[in-house]
Coordinates of C-alpha atoms in Angstrom, one line a residue:
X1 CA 81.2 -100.1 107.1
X2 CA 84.1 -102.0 105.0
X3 CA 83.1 -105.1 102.8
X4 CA 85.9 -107.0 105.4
X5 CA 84.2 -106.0 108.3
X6 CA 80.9 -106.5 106.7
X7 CA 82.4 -110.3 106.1
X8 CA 84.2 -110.7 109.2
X9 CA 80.3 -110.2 111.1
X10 CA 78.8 -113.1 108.4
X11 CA 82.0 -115.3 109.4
X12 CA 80.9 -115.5 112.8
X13 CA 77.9 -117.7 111.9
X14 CA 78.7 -121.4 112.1
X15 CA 77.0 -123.3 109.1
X16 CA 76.8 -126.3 107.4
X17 CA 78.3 -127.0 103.9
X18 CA 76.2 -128.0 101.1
X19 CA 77.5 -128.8 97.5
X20 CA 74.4 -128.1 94.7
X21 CA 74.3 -129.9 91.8
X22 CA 72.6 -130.2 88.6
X23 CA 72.4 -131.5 85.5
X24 CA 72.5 -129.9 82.2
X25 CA 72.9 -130.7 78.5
X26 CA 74.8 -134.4 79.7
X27 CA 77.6 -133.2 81.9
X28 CA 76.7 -132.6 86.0
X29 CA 77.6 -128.9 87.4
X30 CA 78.1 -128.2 91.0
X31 CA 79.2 -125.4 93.6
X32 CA 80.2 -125.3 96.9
X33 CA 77.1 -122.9 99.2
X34 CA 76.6 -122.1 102.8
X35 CA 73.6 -119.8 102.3
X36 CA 71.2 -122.4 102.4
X37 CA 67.7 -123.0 104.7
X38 CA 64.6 -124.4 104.8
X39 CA 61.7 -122.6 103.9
X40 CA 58.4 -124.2 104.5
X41 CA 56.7 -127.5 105.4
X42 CA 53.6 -127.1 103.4
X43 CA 54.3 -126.8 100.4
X44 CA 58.3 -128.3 101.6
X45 CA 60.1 -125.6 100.1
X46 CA 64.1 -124.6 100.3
X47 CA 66.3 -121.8 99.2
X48 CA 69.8 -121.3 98.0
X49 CA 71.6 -118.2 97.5
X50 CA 73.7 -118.1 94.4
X51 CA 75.6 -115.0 93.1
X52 CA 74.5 -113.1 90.1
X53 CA 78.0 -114.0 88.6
X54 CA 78.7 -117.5 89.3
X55 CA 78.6 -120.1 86.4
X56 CA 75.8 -122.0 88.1
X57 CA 73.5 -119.2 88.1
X58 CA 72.1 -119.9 84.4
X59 CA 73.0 -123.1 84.4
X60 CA 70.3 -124.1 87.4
X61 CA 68.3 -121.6 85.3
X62 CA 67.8 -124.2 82.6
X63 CA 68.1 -127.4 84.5
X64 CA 65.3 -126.0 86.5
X65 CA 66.1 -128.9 89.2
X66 CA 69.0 -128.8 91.7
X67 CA 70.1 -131.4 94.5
X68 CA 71.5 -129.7 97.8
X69 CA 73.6 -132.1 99.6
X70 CA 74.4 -131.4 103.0
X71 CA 78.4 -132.7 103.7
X72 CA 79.9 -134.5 106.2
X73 CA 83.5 -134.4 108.2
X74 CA 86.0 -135.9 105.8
X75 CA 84.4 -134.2 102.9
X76 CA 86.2 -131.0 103.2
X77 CA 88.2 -131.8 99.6
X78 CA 84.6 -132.2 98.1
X79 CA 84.1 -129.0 99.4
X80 CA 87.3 -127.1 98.0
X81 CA 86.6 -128.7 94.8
X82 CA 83.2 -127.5 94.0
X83 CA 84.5 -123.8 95.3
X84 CA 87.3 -124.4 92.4
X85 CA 90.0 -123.8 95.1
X86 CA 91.1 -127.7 94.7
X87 CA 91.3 -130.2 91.5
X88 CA 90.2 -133.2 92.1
X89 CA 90.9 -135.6 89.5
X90 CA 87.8 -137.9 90.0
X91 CA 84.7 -137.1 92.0
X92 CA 82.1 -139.9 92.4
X93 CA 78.7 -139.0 92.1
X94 CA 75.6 -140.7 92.2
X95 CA 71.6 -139.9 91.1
X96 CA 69.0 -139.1 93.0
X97 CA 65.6 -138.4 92.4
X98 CA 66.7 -137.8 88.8
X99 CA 69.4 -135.7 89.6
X100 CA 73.2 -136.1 90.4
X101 CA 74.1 -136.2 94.4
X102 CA 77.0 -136.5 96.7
X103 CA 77.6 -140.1 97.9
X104 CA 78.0 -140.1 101.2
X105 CA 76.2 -136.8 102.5
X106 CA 74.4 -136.3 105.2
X107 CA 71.2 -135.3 104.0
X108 CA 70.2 -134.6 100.0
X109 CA 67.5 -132.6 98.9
X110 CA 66.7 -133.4 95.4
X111 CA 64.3 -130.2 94.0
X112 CA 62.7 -128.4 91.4
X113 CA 63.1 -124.8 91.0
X114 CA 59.8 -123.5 92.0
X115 CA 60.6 -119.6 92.6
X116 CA 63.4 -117.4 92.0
X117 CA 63.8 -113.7 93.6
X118 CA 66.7 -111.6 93.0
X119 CA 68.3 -109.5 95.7
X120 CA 71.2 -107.5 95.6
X121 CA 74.0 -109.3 93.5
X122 CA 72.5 -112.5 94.1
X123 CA 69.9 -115.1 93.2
X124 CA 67.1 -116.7 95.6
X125 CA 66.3 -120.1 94.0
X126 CA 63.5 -121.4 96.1
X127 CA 63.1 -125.4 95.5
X128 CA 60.4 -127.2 95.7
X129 CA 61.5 -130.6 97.2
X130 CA 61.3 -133.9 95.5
X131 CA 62.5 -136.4 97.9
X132 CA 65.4 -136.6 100.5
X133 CA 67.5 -138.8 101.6
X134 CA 69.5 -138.8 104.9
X135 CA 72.3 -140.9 106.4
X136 CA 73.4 -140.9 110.0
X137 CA 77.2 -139.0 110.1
X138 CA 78.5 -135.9 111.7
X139 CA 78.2 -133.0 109.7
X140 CA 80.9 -130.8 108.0
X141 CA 80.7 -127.2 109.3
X142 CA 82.2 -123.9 108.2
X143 CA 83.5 -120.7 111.0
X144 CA 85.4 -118.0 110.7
X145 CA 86.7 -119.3 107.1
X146 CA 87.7 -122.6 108.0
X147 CA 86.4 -126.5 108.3
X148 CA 85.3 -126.9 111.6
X149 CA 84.0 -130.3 113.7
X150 CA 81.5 -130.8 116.0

């Protein structure tokens, strides 16, 4: 089978949209992720998928702590910005749990890297969860390649 038809299949899945962040020698880092689930309640454990070559890769690496923050309709720019497919000239950001988060999402998950498993050409950074924080607004969610609303 064709990478496109390969994609096309995984495009079928309706997800949420979660920007992670972190924090690392002063300045905040983020990226725009859809692979993203929960793990376990005991120990309360997540997972992101992150490609081998992204940016954030080493950089959550030696933060060893990451916030995954669960957007809501109307943050679709947020989104775009964090994918580096949109400038935006300010983005507002608050701290949570020690480490930076997305005002206004509908859930954060503020973790420490507690595992990390490579497979294929990406990383599996497991996170062992801090504290969360959720808000009551409808989520942002991603089909087919395109923002979507409940």
């Amino acid at each position: 089978m064709d990478d496109r038809l390969f994609k096309a299949a995984m495009g079928k899945f309706a997800t949420g949209v979660t920007v992670v962040l972190t924090k690392w020698e002063n300045d905040n880092h983020g990226m725009t992720a859809n692979a993203f689930m929960s793990v376990s309640l005991e120990p309360k454990l997540i997972v992101v998928s992150i490609a081998n070559k992204a940016r954030m890769k080493p950089i959550i690496e030696q933060s060893g702590n990451y916030s995954v923050n669960i957007l809501a309709t109307g943050h679709e720019e947020l989104s775009m910005h964090f994918a580096g497919q949109k400038e935006l000239a300010h983005v507002d950001l608050s701290e949570f749990a020690g480490i930076p988060a997305i005002k206004g999402a509908i859930a954060t998950i503020a973790c420490d890297v507690h595992d990390t498993v490579v497979q294929g050409d990406h990383t599996l950074f497991f996170g062992k969860v801090r504290d969360v924080l959720v808000t009551d607004r409808e989520p942002l969610v991603y089909y087919e390649g395109k923002y979507k609303k409940i």
